[in-house]
JSON list of C-alpha atoms in Angstrom, two decimals:
[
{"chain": "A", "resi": 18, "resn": "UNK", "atom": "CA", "xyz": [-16.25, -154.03, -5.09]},
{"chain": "A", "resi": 19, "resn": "UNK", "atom": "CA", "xyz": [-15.07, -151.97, -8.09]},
{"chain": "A", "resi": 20, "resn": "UNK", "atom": "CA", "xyz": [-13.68, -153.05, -11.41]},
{"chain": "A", "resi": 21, "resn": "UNK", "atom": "CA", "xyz": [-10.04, -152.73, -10.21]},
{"chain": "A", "resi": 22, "resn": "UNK", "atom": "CA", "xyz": [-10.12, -154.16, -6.63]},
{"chain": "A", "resi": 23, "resn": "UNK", "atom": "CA", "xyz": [-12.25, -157.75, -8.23]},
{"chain": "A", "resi": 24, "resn": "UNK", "atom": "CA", "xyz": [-9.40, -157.92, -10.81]},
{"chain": "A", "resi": 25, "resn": "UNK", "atom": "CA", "xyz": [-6.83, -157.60, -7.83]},
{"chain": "A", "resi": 26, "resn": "UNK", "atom": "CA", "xyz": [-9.12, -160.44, -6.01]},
{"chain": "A", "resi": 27, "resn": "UNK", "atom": "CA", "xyz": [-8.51, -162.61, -9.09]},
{"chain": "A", "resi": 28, "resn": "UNK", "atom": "CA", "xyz": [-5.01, -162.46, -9.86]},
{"chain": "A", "resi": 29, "resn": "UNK", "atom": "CA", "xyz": [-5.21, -163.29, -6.16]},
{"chain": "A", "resi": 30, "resn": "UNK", "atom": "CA", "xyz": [-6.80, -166.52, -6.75]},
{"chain": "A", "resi": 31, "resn": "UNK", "atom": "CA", "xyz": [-5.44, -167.54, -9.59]},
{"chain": "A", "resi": 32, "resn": "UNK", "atom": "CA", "xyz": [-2.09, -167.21, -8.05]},
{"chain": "A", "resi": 33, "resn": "UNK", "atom": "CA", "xyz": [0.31, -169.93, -8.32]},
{"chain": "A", "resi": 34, "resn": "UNK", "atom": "CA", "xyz": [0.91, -168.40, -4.81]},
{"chain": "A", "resi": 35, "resn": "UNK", "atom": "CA", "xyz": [-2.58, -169.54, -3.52]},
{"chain": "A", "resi": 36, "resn": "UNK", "atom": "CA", "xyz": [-1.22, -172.12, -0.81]},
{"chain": "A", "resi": 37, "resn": "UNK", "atom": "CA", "xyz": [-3.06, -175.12, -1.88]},
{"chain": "A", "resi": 38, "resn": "UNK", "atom": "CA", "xyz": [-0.53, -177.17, -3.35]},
{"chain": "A", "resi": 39, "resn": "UNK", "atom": "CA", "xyz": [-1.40, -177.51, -6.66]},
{"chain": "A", "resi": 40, "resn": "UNK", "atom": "CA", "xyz": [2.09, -177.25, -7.40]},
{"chain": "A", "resi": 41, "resn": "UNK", "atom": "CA", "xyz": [2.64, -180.45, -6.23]},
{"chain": "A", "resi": 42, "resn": "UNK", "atom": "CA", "xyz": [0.40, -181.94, -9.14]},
{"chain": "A", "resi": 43, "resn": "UNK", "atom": "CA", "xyz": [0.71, -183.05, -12.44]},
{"chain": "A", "resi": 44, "resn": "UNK", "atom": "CA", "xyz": [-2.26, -184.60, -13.37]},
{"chain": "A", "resi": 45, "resn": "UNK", "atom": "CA", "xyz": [-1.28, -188.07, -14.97]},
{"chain": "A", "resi": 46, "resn": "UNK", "atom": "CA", "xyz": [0.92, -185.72, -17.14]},
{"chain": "A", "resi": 47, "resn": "UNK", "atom": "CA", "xyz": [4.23, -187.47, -15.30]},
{"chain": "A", "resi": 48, "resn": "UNK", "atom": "CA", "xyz": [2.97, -190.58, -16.41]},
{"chain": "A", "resi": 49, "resn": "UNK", "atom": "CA", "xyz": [2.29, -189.55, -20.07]},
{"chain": "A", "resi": 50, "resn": "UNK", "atom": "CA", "xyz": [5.80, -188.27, -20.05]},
{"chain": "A", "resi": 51, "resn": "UNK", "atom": "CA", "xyz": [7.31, -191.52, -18.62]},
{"chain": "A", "resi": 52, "resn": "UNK", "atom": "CA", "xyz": [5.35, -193.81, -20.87]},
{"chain": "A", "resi": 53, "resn": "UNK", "atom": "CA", "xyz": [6.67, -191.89, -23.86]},
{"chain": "A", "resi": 54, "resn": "UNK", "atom": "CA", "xyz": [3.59, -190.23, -24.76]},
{"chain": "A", "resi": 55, "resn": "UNK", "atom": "CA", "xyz": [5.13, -187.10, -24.03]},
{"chain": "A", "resi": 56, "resn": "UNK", "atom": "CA", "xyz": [8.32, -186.45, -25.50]},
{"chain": "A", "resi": 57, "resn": "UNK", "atom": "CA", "xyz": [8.93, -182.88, -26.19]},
{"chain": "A", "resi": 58, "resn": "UNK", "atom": "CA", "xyz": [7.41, -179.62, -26.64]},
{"chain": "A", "resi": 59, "resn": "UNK", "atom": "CA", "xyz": [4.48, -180.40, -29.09]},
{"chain": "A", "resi": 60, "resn": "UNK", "atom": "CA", "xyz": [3.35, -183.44, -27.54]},
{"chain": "A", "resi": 61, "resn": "UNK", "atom": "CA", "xyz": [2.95, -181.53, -24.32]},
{"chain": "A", "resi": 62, "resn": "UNK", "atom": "CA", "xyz": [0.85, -179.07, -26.20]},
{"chain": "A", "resi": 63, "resn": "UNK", "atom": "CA", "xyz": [-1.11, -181.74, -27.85]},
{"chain": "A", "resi": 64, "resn": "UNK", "atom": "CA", "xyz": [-1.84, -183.46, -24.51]},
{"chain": "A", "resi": 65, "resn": "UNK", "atom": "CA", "xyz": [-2.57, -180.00, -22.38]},
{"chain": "A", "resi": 66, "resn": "UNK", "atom": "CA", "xyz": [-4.56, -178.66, -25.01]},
{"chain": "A", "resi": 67, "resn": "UNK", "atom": "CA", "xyz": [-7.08, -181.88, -25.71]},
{"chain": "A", "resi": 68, "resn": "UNK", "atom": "CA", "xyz": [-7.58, -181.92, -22.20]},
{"chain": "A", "resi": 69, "resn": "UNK", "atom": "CA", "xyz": [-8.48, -178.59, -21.16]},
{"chain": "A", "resi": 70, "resn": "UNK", "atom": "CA", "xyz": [-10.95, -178.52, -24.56]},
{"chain": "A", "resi": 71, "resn": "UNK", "atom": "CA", "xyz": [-12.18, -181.85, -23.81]},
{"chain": "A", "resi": 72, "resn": "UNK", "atom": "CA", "xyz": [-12.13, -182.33, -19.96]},
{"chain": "A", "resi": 73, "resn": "UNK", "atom": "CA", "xyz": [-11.04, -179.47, -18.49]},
{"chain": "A", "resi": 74, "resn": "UNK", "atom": "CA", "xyz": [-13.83, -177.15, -20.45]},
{"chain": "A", "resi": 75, "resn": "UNK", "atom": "CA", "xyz": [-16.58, -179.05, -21.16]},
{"chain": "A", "resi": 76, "resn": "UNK", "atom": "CA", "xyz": [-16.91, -180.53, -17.37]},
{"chain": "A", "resi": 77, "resn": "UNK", "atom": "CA", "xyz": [-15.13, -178.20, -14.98]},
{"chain": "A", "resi": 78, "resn": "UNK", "atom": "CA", "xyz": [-15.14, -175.06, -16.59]},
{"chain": "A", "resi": 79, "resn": "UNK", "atom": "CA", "xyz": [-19.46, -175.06, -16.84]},
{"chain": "A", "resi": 80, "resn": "UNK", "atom": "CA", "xyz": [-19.92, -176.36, -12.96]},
{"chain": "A", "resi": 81, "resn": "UNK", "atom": "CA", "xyz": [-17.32, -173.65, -12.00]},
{"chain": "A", "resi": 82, "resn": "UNK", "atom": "CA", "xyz": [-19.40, -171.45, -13.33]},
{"chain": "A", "resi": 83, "resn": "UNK", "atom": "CA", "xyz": [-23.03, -172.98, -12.11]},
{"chain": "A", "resi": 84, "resn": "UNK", "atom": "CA", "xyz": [-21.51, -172.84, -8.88]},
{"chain": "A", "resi": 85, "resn": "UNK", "atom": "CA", "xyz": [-20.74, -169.20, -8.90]},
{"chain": "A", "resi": 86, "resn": "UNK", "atom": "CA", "xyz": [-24.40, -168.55, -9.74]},
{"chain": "A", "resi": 87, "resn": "UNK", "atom": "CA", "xyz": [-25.51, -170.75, -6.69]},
{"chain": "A", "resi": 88, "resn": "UNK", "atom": "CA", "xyz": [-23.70, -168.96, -4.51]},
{"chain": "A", "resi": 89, "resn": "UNK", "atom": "CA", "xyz": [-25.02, -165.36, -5.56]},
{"chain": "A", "resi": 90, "resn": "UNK", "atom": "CA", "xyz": [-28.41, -166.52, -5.47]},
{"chain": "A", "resi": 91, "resn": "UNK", "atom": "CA", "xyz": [-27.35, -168.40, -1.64]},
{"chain": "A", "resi": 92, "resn": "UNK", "atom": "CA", "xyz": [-29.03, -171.64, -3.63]},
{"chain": "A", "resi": 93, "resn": "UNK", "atom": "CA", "xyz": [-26.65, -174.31, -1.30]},
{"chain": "A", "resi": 94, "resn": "UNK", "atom": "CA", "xyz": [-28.34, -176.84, -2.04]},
{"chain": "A", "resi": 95, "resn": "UNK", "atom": "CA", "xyz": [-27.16, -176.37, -5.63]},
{"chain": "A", "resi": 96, "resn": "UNK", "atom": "CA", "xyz": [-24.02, -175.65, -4.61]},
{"chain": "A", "resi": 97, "resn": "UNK", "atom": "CA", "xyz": [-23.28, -179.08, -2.39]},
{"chain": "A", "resi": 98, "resn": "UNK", "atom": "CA", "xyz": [-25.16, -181.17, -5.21]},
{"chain": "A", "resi": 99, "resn": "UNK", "atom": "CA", "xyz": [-22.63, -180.08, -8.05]},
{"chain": "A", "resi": 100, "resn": "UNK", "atom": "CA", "xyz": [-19.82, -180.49, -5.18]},
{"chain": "A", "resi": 101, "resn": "UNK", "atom": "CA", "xyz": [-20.65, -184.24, -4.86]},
{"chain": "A", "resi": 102, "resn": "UNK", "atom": "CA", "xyz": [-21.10, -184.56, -8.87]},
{"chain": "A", "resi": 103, "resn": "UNK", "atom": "CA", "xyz": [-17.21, -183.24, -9.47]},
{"chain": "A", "resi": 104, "resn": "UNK", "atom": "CA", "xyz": [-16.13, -185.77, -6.54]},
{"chain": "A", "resi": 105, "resn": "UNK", "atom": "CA", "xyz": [-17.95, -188.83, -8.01]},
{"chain": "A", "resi": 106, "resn": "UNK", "atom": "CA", "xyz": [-16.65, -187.71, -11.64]},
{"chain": "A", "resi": 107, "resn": "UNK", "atom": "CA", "xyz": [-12.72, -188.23, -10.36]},
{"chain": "A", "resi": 108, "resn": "UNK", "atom": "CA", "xyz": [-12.05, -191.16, -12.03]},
{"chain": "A", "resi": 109, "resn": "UNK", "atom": "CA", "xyz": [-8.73, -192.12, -9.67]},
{"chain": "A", "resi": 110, "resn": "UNK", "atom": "CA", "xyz": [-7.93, -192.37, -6.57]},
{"chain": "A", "resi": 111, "resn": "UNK", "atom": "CA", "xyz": [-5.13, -189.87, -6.91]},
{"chain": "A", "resi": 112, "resn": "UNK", "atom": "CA", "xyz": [-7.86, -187.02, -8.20]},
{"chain": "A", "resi": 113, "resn": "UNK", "atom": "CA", "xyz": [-10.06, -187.54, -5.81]},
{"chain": "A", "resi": 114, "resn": "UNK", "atom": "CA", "xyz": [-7.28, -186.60, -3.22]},
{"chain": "A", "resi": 115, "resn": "UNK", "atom": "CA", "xyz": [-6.33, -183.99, -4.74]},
{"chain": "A", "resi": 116, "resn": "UNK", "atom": "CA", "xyz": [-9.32, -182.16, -4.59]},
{"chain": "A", "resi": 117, "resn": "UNK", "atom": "CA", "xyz": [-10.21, -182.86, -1.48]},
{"chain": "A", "resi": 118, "resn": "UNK", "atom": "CA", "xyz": [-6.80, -181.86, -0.30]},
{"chain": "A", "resi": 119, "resn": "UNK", "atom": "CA", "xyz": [-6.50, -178.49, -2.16]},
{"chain": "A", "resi": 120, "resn": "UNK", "atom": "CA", "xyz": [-10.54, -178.11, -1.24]},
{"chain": "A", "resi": 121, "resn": "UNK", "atom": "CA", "xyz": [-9.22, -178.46, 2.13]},
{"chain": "A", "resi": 122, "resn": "UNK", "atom": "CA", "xyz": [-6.26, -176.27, 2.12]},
{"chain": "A", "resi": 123, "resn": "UNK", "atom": "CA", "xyz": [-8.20, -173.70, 0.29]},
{"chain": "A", "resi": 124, "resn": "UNK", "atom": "CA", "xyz": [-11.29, -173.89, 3.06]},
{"chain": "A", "resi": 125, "resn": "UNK", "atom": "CA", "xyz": [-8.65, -173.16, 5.30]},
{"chain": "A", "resi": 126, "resn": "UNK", "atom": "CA", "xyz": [-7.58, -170.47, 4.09]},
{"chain": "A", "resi": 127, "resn": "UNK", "atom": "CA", "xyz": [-11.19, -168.78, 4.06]},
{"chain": "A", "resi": 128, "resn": "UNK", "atom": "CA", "xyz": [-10.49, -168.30, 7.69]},
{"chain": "A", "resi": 129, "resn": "UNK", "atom": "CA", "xyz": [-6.93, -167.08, 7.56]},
{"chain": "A", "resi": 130, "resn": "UNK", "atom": "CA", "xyz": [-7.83, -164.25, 5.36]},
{"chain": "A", "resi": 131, "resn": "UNK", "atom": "CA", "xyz": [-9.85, -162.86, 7.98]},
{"chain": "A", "resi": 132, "resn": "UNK", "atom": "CA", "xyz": [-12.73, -161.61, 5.60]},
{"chain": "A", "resi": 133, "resn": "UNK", "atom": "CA", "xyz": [-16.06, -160.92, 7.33]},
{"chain": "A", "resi": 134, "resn": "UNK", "atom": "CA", "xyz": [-17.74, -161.25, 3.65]},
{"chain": "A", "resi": 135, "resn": "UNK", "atom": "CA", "xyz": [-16.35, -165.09, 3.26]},
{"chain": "A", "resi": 136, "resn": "UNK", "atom": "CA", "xyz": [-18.37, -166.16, 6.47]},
{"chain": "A", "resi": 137, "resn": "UNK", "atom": "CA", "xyz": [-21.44, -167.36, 4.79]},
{"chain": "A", "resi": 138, "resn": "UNK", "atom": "CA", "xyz": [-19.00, -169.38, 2.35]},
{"chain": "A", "resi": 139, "resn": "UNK", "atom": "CA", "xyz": [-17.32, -170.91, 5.40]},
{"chain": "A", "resi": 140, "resn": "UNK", "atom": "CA", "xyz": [-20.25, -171.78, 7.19]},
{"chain": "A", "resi": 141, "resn": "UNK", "atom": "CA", "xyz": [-21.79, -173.93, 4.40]},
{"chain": "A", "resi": 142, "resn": "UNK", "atom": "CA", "xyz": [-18.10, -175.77, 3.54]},
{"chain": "A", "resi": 143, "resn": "UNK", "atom": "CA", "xyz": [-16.77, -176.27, 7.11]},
{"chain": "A", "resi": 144, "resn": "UNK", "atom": "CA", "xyz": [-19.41, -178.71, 7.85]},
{"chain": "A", "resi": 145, "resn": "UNK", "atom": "CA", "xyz": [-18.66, -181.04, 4.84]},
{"chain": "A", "resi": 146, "resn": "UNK", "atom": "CA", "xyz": [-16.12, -184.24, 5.31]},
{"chain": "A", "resi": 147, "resn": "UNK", "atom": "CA", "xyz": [-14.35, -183.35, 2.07]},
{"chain": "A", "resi": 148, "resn": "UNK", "atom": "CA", "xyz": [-15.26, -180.30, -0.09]},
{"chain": "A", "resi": 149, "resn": "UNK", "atom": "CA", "xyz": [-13.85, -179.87, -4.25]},
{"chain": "A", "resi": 150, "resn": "UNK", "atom": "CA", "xyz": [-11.62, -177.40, -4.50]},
{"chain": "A", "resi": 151, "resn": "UNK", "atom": "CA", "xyz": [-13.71, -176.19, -7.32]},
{"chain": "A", "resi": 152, "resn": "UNK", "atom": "CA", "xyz": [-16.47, -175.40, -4.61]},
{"chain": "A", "resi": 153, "resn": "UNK", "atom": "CA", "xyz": [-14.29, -173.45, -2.72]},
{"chain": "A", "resi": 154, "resn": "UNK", "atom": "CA", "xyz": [-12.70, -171.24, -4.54]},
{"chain": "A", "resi": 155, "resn": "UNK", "atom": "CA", "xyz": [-16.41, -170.06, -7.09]},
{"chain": "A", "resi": 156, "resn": "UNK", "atom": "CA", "xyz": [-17.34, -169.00, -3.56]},
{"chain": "A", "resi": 157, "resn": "UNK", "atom": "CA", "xyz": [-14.52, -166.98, -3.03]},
{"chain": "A", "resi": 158, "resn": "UNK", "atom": "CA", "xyz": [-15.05, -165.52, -6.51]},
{"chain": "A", "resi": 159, "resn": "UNK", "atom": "CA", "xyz": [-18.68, -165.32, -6.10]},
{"chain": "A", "resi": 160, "resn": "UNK", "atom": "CA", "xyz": [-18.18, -163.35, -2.94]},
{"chain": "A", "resi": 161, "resn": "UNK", "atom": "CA", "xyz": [-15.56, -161.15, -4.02]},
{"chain": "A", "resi": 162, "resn": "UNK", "atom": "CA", "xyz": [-17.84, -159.76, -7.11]},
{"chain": "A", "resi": 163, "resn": "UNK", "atom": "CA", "xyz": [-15.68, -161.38, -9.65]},
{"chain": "A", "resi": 164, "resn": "UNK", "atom": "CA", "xyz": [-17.27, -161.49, -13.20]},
{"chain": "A", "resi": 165, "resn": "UNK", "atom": "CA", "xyz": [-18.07, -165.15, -13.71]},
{"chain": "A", "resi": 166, "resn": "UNK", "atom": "CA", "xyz": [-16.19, -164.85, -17.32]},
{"chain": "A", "resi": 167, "resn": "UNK", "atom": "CA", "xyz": [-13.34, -163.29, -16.20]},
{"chain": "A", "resi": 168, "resn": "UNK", "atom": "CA", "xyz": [-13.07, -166.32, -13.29]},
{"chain": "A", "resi": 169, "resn": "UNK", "atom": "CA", "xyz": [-13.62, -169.01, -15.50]},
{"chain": "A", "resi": 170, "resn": "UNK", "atom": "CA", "xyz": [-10.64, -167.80, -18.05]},
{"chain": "A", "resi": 171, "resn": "UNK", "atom": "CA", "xyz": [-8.46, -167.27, -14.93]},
{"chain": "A", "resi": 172, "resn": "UNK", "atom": "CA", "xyz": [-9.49, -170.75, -13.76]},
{"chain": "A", "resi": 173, "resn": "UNK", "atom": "CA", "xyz": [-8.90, -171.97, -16.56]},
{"chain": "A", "resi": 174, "resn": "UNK", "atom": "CA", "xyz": [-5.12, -170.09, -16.39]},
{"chain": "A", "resi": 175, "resn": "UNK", "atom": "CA", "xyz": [-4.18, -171.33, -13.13]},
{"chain": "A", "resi": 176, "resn": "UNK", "atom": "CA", "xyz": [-5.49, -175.15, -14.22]},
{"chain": "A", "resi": 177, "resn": "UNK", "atom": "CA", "xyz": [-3.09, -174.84, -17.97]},
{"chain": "A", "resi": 178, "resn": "UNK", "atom": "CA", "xyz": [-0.18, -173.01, -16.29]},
{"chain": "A", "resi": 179, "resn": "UNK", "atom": "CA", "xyz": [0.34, -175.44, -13.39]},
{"chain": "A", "resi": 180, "resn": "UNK", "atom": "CA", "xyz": [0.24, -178.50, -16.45]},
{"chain": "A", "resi": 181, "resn": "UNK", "atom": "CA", "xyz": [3.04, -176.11, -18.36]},
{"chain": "A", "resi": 182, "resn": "UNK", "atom": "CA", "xyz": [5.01, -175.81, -15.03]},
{"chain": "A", "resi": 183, "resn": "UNK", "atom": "CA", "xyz": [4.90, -179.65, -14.71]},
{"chain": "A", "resi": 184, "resn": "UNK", "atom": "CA", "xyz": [6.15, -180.34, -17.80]},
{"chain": "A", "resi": 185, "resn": "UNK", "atom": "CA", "xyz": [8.77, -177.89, -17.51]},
{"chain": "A", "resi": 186, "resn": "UNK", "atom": "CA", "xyz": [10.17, -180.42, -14.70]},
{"chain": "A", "resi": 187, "resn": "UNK", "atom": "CA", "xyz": [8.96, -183.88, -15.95]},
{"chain": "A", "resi": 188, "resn": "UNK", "atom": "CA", "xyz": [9.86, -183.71, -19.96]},
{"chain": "A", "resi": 189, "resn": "UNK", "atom": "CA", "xyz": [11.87, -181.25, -19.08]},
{"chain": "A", "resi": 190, "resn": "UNK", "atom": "CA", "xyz": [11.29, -178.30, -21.28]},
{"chain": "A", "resi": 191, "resn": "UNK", "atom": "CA", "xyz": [13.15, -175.06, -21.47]},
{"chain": "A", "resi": 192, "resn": "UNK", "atom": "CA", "xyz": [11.63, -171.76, -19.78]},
{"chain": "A", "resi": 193, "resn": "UNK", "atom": "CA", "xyz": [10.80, -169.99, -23.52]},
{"chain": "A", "resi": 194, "resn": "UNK", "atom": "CA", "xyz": [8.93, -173.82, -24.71]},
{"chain": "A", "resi": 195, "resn": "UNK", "atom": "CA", "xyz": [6.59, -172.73, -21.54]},
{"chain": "A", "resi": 196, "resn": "UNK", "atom": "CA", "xyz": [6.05, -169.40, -22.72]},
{"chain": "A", "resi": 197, "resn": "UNK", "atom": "CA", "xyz": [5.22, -170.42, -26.10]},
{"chain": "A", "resi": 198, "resn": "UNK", "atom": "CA", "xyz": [3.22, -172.83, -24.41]},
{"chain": "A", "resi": 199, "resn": "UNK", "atom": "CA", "xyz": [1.19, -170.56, -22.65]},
{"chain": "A", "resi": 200, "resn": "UNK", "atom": "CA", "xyz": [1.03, -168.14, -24.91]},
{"chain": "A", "resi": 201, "resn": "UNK", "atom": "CA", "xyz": [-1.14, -170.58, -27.19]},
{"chain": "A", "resi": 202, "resn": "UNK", "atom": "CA", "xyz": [-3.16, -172.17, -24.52]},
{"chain": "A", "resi": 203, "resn": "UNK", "atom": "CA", "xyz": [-4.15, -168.30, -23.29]},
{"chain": "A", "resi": 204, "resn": "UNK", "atom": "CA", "xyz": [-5.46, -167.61, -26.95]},
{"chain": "A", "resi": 205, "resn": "UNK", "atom": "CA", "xyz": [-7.89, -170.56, -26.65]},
{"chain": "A", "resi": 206, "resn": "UNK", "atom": "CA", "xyz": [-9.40, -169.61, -23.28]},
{"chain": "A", "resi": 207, "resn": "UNK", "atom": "CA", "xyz": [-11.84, -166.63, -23.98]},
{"chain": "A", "resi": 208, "resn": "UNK", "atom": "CA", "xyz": [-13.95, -169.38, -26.86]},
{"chain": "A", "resi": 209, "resn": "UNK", "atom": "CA", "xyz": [-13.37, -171.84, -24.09]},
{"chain": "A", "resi": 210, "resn": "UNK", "atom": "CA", "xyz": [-15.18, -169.74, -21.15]},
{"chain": "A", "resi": 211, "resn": "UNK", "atom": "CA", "xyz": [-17.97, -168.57, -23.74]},
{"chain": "A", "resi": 212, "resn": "UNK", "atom": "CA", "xyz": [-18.61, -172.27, -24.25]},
{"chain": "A", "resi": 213, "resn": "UNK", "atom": "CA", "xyz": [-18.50, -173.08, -20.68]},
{"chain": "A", "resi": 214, "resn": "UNK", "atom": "CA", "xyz": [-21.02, -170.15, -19.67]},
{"chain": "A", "resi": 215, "resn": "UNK", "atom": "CA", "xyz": [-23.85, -171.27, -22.11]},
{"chain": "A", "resi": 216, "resn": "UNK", "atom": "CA", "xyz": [-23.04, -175.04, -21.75]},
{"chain": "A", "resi": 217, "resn": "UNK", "atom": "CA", "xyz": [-26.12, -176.83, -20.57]},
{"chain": "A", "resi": 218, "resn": "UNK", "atom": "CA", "xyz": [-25.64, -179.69, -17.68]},
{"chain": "A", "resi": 219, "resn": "UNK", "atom": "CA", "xyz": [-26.68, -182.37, -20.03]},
{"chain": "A", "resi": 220, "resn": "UNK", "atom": "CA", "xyz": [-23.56, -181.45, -22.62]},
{"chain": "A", "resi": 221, "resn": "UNK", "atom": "CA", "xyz": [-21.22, -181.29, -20.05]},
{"chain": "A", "resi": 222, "resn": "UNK", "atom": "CA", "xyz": [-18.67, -183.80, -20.02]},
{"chain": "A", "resi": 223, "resn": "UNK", "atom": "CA", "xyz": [-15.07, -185.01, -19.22]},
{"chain": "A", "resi": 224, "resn": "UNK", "atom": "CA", "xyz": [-15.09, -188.35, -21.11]},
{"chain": "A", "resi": 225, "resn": "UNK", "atom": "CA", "xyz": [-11.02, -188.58, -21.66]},
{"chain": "A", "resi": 226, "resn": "UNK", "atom": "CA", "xyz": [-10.13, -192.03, -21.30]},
{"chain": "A", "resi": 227, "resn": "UNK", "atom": "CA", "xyz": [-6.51, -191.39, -21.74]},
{"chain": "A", "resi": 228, "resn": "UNK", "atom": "CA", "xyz": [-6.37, -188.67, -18.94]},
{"chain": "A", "resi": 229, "resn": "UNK", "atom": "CA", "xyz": [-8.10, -191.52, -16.64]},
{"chain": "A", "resi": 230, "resn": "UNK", "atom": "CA", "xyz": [-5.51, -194.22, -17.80]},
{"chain": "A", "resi": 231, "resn": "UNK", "atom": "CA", "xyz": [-2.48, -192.01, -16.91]},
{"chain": "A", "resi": 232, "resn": "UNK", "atom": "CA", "xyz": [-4.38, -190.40, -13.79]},
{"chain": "A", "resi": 233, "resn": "UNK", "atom": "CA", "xyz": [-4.78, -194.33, -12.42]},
{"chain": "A", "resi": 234, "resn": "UNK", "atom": "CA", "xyz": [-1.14, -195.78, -13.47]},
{"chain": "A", "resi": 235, "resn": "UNK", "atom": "CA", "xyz": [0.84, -193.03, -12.20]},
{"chain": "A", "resi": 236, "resn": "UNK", "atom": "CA", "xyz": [-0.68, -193.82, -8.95]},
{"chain": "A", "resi": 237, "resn": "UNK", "atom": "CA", "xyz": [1.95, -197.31, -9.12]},
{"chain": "A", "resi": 238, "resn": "UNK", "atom": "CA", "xyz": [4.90, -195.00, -10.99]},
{"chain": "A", "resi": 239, "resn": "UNK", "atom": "CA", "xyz": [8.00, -195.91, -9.47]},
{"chain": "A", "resi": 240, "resn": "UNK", "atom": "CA", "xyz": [9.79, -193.16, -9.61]},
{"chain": "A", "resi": 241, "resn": "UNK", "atom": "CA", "xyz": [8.31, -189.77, -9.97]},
{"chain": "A", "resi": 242, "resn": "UNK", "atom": "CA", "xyz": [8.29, -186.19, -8.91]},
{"chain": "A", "resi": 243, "resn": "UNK", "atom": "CA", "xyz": [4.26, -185.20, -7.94]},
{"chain": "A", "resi": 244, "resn": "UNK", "atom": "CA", "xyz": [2.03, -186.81, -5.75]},
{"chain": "A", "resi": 245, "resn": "UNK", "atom": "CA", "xyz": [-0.48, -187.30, -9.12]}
]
């Protein structure tokens, strides 16, 4: 795949038109918002921005990536072992369904491309009861020849522009806050894939009690607009 048909691929995937749901998703964010946490346009960028350097980065980021290597070197046992360590480290019930569902939707959709080359990712993630969506979609990349830098910073992308989009709705901000939003998350992604490239296993980690507290009490929110 040349240069210009991978970087098609990835805009592809990191798509808020990928039909996984993540849309649908907010990540505890609604309940950092409705406990007052969250208030306006800085404390959403304190809150996005701690968590994708200190969550998001450090633990998802790196097995993104070690996934993406398993898969070019066909290593599936590597693969389905960091697949059950990003279930087990989804510290709510919400998360856990959320992954699994957009692992699901995205599985799915391995089949309704109709791409010959994605038939050795589909054999070894149709089997599985419930697969990360994370697993899923560093095959895809893998497969399509993406640069694993280049997927990790769009990753990352998708991941801090669907937590923008949320609290466009749940704060509410205006459409230019977003952009400004975005426009200093994007800056920090480049260091933040770097990082997450040359991270070793035993520095990875997504130790944000905060993000777990909001995760697990928006799961009893009365009244609110995502399904987490």
């Amino acid at each position: 795949m040349n240069d210009t048909l991978a970087l098609a691929r990835l805009l592809q995937l990191a798509s808020p038109a990928l039909p996984v749901g993540a849309y649908t998703y907010s990540q505890g964010l609604e309940w950092a918002v409705e406990s007052g946490v969250i208030r306006d346009e800085a404390g959403a960028a304190r809150w996005i921005g701690d968590l994708l350097a200190h969550a998001i980065g450090r633990f998802e980021a790196p097995l993104l990536a070690r996934q993406m290597q398993a898969w070019r070197d066909t290593d599936h046992a590597e693969v389905l072992r960091l697949d059950a360590d990003f279930l087990a480290s989804r510290e709510s019930a919400e998360l856990r369904a959320e992954t699994a569902q957009m692992g699901f939707s995205l599985r799915r959709l391995l089949r309704d491309l109709r791409d010959e080359g994605l038939a050795p990712v589909a054999l070894v993630v149709d089997p599985l009861a419930e697969v990360a969506f994370p697993t899923v979609w560093s095959g895809i990349a893998a497969t399509w020849g993406i640069a694993p830098h280049a997927a990790v910073v769009a990753y990352l992308w998708s991941w801090a522009e669907n937590q923008v989009m949320a609290a466009l709705k749940a704060v509410p901000l205006g459409q230019a806050a977003g952009q400004r939003l975005l426009a200093t998350l994007g800056t920090r992604l480049p260091a933040l894939a770097d990082a997450a490239l040359d991270l070793p296993e035993a520095a990875w980690s997504n130790f944000t009690p905060a993000f777990a507290l909001a995760c697990a009490r928006h799961e009893t929110q009365y009244s609110r607009l995502f399904r987490s």
